Tab-separated table of C-alpha atoms and ligand atoms in Angstrom:
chain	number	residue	atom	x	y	z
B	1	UNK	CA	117.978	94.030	49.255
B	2	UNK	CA	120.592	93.276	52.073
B	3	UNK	CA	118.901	92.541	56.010
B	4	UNK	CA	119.877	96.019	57.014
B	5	UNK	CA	120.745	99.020	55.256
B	6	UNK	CA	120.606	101.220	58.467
B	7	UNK	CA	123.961	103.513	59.680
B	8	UNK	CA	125.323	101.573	63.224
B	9	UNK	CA	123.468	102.803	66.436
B	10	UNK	CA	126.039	101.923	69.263
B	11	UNK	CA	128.978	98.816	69.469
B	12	UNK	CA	127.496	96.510	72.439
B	13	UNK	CA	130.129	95.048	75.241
B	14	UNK	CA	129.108	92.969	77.701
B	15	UNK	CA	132.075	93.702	80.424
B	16	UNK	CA	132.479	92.351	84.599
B	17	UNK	CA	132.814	95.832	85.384
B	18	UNK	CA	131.683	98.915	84.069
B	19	UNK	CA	134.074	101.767	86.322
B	20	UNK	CA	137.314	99.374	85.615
B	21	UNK	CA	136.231	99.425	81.509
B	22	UNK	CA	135.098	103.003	81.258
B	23	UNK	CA	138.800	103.964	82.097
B	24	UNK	CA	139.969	101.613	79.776
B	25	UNK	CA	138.020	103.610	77.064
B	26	UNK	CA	139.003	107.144	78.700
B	27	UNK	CA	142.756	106.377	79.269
B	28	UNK	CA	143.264	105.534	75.923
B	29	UNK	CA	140.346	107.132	73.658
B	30	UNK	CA	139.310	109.833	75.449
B	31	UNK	CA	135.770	108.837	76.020
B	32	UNK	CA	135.285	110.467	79.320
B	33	UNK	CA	131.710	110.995	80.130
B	34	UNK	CA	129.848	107.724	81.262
B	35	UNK	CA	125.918	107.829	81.649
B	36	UNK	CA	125.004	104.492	83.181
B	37	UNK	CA	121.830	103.552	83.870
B	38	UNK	CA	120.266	100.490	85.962
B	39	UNK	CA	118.455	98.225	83.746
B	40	UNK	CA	116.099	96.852	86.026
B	41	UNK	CA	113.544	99.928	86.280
B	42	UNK	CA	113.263	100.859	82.945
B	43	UNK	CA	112.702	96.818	81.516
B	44	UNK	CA	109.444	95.732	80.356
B	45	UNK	CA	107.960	92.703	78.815
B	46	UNK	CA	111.048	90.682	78.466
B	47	UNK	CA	111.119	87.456	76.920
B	48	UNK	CA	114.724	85.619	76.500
B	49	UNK	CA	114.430	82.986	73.597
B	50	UNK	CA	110.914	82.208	74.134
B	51	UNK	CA	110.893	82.649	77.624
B	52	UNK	CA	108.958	85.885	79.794
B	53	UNK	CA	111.378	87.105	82.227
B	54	UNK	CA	113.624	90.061	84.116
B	55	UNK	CA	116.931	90.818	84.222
B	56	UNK	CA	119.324	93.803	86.036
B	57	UNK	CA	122.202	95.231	85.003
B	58	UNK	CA	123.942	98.353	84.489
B	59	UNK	CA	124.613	99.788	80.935
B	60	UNK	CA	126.939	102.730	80.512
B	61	UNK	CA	126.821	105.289	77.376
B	62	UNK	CA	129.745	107.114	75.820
B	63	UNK	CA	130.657	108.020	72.866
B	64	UNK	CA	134.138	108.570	71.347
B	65	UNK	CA	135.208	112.050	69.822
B	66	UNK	CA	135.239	110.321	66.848
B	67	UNK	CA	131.744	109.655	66.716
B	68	UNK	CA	131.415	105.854	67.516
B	69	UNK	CA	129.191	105.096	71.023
B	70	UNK	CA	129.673	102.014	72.940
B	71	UNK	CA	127.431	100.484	75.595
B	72	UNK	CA	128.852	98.668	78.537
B	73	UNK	CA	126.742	96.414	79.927
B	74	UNK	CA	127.354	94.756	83.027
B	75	UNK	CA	124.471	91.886	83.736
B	76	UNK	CA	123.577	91.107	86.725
B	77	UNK	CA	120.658	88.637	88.055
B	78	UNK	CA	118.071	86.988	85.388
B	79	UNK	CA	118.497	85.334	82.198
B	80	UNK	CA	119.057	87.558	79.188
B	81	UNK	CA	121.538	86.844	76.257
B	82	UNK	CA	123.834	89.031	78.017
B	83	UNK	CA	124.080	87.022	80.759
B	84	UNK	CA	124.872	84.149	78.304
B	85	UNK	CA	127.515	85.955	76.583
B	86	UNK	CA	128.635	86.581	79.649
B	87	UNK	CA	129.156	82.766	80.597
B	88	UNK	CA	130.227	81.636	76.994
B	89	UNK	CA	133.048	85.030	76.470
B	90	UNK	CA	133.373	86.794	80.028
B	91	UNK	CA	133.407	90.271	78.067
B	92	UNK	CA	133.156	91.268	74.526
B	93	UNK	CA	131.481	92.971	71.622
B	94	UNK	CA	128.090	91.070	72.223
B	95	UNK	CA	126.071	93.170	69.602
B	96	UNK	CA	125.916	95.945	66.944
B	97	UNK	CA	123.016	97.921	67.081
B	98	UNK	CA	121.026	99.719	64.636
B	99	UNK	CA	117.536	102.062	64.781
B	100	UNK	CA	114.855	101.781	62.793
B	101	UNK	CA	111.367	102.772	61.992
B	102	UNK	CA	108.577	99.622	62.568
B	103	UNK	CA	108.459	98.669	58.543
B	104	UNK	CA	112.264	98.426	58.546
B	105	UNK	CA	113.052	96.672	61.705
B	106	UNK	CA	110.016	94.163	60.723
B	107	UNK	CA	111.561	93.556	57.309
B	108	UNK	CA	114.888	92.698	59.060
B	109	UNK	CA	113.798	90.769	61.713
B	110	UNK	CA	111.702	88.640	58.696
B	111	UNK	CA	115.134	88.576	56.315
B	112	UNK	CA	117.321	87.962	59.429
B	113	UNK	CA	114.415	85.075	60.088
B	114	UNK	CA	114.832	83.941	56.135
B	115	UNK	CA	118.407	83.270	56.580
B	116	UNK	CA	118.226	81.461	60.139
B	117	UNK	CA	118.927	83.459	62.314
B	118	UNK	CA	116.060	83.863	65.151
B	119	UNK	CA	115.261	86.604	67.203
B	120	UNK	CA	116.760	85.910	70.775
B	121	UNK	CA	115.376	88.447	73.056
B	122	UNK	CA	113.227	91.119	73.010
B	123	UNK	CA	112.155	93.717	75.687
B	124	UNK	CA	110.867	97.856	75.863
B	125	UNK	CA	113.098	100.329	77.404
B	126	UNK	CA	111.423	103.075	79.253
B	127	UNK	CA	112.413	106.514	77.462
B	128	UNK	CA	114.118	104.096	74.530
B	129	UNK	CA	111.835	102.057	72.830
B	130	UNK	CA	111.658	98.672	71.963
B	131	UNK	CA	115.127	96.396	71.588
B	132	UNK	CA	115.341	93.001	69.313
B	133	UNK	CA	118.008	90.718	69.728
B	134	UNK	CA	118.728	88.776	66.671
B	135	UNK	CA	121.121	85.601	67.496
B	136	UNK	CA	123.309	85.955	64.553
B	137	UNK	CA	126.157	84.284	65.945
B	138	UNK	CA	126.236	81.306	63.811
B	139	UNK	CA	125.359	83.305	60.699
B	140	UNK	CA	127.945	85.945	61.291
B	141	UNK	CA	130.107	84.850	63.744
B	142	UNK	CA	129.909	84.838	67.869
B	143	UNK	CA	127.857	88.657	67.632
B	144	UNK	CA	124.133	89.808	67.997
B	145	UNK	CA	122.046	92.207	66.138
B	146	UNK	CA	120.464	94.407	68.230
B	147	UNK	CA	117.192	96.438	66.586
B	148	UNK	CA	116.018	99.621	68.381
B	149	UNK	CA	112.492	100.862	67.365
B	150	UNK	CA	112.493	104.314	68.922
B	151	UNK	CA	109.896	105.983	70.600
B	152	UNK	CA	108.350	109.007	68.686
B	153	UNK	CA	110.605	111.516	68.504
B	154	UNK	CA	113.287	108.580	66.806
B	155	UNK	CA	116.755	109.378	68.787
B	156	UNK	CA	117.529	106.973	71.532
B	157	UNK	CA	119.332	108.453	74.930
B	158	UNK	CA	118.769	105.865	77.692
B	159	UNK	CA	118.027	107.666	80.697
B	160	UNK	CA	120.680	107.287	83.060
B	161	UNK	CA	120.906	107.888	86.813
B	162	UNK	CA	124.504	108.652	87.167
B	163	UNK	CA	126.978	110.406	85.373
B	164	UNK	CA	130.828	109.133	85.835
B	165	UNK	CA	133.823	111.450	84.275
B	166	UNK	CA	137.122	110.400	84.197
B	167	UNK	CA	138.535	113.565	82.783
B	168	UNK	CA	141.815	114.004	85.093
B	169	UNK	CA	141.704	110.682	86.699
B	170	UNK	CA	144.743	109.117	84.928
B	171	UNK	CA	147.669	110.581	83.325
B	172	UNK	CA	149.699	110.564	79.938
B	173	UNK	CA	153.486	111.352	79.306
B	174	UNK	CA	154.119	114.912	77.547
B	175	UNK	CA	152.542	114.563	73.678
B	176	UNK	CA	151.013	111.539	74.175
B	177	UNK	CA	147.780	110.012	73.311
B	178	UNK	CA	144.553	109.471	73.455
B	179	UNK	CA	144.936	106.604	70.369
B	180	UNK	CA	145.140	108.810	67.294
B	181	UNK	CA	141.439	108.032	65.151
B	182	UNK	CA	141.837	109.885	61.885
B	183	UNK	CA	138.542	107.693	60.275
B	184	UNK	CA	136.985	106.655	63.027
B	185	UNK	CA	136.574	102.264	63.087
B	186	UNK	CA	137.767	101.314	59.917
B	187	UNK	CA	136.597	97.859	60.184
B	188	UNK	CA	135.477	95.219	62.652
B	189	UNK	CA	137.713	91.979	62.495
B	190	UNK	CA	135.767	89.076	63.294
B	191	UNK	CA	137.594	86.047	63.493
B	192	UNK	CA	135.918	83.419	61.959
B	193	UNK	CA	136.018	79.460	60.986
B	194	UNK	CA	135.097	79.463	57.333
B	195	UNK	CA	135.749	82.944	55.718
B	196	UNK	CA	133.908	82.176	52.736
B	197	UNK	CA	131.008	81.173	53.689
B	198	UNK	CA	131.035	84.309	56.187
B	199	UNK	CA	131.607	86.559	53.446
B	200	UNK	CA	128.319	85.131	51.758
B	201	UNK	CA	126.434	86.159	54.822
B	202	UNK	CA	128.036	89.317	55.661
B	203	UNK	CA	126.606	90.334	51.734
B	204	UNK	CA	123.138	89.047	52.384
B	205	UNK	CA	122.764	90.939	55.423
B	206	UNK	CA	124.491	94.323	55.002
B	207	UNK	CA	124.898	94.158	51.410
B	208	UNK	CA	128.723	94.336	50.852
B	209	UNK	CA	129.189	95.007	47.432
B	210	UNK	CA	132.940	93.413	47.280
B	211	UNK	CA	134.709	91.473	48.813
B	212	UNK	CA	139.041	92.063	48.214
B	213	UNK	CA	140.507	88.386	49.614
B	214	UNK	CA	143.853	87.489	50.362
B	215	UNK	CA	145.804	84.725	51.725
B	216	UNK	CA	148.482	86.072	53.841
B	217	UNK	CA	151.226	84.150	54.759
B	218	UNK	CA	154.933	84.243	55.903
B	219	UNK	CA	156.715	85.232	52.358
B	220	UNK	CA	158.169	88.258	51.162
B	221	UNK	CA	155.409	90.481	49.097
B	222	UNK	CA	152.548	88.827	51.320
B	223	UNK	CA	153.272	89.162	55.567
B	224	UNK	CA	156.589	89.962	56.557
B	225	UNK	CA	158.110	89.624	60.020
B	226	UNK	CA	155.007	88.405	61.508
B	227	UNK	CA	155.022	88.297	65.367
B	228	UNK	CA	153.017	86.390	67.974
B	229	UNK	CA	153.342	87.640	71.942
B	230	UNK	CA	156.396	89.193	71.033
B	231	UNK	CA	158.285	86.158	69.517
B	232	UNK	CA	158.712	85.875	65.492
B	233	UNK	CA	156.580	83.131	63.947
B	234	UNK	CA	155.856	81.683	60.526
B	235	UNK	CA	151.766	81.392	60.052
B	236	UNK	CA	148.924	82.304	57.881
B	237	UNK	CA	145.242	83.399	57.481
B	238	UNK	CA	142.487	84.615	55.371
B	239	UNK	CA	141.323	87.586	55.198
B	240	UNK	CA	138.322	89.264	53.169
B	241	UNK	CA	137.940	92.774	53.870
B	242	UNK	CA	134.989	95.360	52.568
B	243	UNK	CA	135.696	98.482	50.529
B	244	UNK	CA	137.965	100.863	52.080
B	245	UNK	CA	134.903	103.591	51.917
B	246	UNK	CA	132.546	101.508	53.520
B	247	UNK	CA	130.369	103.081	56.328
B	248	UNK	CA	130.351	99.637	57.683
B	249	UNK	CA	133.532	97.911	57.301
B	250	UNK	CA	134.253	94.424	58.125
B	251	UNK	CA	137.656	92.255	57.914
B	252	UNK	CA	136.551	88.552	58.060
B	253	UNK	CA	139.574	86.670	58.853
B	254	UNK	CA	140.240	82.766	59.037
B	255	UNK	CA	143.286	81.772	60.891
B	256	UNK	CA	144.870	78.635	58.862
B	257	UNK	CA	148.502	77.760	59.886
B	258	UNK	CA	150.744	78.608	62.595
B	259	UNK	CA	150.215	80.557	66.003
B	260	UNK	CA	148.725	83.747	65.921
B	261	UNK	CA	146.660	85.727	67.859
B	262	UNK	CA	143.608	85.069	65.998
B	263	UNK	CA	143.857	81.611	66.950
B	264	UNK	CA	145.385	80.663	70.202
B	265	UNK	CA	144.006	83.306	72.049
B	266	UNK	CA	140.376	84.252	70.758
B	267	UNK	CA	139.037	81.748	67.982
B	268	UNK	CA	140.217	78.636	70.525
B	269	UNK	CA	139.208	80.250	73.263
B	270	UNK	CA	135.690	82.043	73.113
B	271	UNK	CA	135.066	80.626	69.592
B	272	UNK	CA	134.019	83.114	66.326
B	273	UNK	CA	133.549	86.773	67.076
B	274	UNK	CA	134.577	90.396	66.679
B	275	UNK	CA	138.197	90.048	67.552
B	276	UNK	CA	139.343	93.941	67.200
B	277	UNK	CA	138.376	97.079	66.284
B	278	UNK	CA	140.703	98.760	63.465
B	279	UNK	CA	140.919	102.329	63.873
B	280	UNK	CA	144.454	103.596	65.018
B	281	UNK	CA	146.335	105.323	62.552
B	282	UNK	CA	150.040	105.644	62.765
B	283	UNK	CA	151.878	108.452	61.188
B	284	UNK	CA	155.149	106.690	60.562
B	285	UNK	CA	157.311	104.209	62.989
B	286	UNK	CA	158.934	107.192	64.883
B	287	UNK	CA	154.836	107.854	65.968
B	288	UNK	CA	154.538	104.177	66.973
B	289	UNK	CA	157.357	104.175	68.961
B	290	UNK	CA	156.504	106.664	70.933
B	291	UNK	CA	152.770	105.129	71.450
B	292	UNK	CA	154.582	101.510	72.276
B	293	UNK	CA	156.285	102.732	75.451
B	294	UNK	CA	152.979	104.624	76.725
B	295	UNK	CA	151.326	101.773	75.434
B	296	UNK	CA	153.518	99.516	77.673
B	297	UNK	CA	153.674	101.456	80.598
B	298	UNK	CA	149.915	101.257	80.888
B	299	UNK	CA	150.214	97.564	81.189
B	300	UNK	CA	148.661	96.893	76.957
B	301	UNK	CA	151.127	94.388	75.155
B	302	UNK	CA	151.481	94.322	71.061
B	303	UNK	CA	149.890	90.409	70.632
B	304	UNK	CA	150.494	90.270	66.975
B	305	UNK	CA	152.749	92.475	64.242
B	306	UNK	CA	153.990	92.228	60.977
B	307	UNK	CA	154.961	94.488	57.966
B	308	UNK	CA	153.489	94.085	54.682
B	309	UNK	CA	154.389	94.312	50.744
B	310	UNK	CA	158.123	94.805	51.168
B	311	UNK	CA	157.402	97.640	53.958
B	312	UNK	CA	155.223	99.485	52.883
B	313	UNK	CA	152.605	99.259	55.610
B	314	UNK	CA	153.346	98.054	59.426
B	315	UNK	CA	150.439	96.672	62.029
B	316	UNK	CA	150.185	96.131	65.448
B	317	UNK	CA	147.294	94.653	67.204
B	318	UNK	CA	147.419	95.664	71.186
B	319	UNK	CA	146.189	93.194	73.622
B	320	UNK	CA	143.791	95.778	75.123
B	321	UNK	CA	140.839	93.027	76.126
B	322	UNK	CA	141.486	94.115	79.908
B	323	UNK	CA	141.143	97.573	79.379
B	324	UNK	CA	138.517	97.906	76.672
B	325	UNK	CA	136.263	94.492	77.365
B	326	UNK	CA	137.537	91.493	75.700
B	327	UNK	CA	138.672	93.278	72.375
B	328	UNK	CA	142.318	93.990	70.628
B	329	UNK	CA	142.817	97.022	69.043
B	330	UNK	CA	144.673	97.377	65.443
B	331	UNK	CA	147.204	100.087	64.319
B	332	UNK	CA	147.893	100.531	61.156
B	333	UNK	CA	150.746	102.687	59.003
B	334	UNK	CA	150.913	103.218	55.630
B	335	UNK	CA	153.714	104.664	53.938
B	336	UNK	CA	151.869	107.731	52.706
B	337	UNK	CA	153.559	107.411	48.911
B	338	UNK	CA	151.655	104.081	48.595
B	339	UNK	CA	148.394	103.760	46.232
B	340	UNK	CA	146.534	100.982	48.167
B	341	UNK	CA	145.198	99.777	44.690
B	342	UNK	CA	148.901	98.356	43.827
B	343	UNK	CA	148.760	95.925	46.202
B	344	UNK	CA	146.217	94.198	43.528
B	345	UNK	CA	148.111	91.100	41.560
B	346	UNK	CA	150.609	90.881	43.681
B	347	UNK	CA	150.868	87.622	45.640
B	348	UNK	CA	147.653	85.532	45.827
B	349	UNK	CA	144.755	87.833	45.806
B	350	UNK	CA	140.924	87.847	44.562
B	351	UNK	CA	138.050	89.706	44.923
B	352	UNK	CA	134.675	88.553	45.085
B	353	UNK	CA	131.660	90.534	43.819
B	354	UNK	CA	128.076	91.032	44.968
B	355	UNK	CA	125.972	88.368	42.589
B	356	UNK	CA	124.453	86.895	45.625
B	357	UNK	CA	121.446	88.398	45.333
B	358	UNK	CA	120.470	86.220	42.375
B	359	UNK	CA	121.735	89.023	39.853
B	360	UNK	CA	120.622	92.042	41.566
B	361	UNK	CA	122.900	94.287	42.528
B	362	UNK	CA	123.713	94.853	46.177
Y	1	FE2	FE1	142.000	94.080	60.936
């Protein structure tokens, strides 16, 4: 049985500034309706790693036509994890989130325990519930697990004392934007320092049933006409991805040689964590094109691009960490004649299968 079988709750960011972010997320996703609520008043019995304490803070709620809801939370005073995260990444995804009834959250919190990773930080949210913190940062790479028991009743709306809508407070040219979402977040790309033994965890805890692996590097048939801020550059990575149909998809990637984004400006600078979100789809160059100058014009760079297989697919990963909270943003366009499966046997490439759990399936 994996750690946690439960659908995702909410995508936690720890951000400086919660009115500066939430426009981020409006301008270019369309999440317009903020409810933010002050931490402080609704917190009891805290205890950060060990330790009884309080902490404030804001936390703002939205959630994305698409379906996906992030929390922003801003810490303020008093030691929590956030506040740690905080001082380690300035902003970030700090934690994914899940709900679940008493029996499940206390069988993950004991198979989260199993495979070392403690709980951090635990505390009861008036009108919530009760929140665990699991510190799987070293298990998974640089990110929490958050576990929400909820009250009776089971859904979880924090109760927020102010509502902020950005509807109408920034402007796009003519036929332009929000970020087109067809699927909603495709994957998370964490950026990790040993992919395999990553992928290992990632199957233990969420069961991933397969793992498709590839080495990319600068060749024709692998990654073409790779970029890095803008200039051309010859370098390579791992990356293990989950099932295209996964409900919970991850892309574990290990930077090797060369510059890239991956590297110089996340992995050596906040260490392992969830590096981007993918979720844009593009509908041909002409359609990215025509994103890139918005795109530009609202002050988000491409950090990293390439083409891949001879053409058939482009990506683009914007340098939105100022506007969305410490986290880049991939695009991705597939020629639509392409059968995904093809790209199997071509260059190096591997998959690796689910007999981690001493036979059992996942
Ligand atoms: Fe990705």
């Amino acid at each position: 049985m994996p750690a946690i079988s439960a659908p995702l709750h909410h995508v936690g960011l720890v951000v400086r500034d919660i009115e500066t972010i939430a426009r981020g997320y409006a301008e270019l996703f369309d999440i317009n309706i903020w409810h933010i609520a002050h931490t402080e008043p609704l917190l009891t019995r805290a205890v950060v790693r060990g330790e009884r304490t309080t902490f404030g803070g804001r936390v703002a709620v939205g959630t994305a036509p698409w379906g996906s809801t992030f929390w922003l939370i801003e810490p303020a005073e008093g030691r929590s994890t956030y506040k740690d995260f905080q001082a380690t990444n300035g902003q970030g995804i700090h934690h994914l989130a899940f709900t679940m009834d008493d029996a499940a959250a206390d069988g993950a919190i004991a198979a989260l325990a199993s495979l070392n990773a403690p709980v951090a930080q635990e505390y009861d949210l008036d009108g919530v519930g009760s929140v665990v913190e699991v510190d799987t940062r070293s298990l998974l790479g640089g990110f929490y697990i958050q576990i929400i028991r909820p009250l009776a009743g089971g859904t979880v709306t924090l109760p927020a004392d102010e509502e902020l809508d950005l509807a109408g407070t920034y402007a796009r040219p003519a036929g332009v934007g929000p970020l087109p979402v067809p699927n909603g977040i495709q994957h998370f790309g964490v950026v990790v320092r040993d992919m395999v033994a990553r992928t290992e965890s990632y199957t233990r805890v969420f069961g991933v049933p397969e793992w498709s692996v590839q080495n990319w590097r600068t060749e024709e048939g692998s990654l073409e006409n790779p970029t890095f801020d803008g200039r051309p550059v010859e370098h390579e990575y791992f990356a293990a991805t989950t099932p295209f149909d996964s409900a919970l998809g991850f892309e574990i990637v290990q930077p090797t040689l060369g510059p890239s984004d991956y590297k110089e400006n996340f992995l050596n600078v906040v260490g392992e964590g969830i590096h981007h979100l993918n979720l844009v789809g593009l509908a041909g160059h002409e359609h990215w094109l025509t994103l890139r100058s918005w795109l530009t014009a609202t002050g988000v760079d491409v950090c990293m691009s390439g083409t891949l297989g001879g053409g058939i697919a482009e990506f683009y990963y914007l340098d939105t960490r100022k506007r969305l909270g410490g986290l880049a943003v991939e695009c991705f366009g597939l020629d639509p004649s392409v059968d995904l499966t093809t790209m199997e046997g071509k260059g190096p490439y591997y998959r690796i299968g689910s007999a981690v759990f001493d036979g059992q399936e996942a």
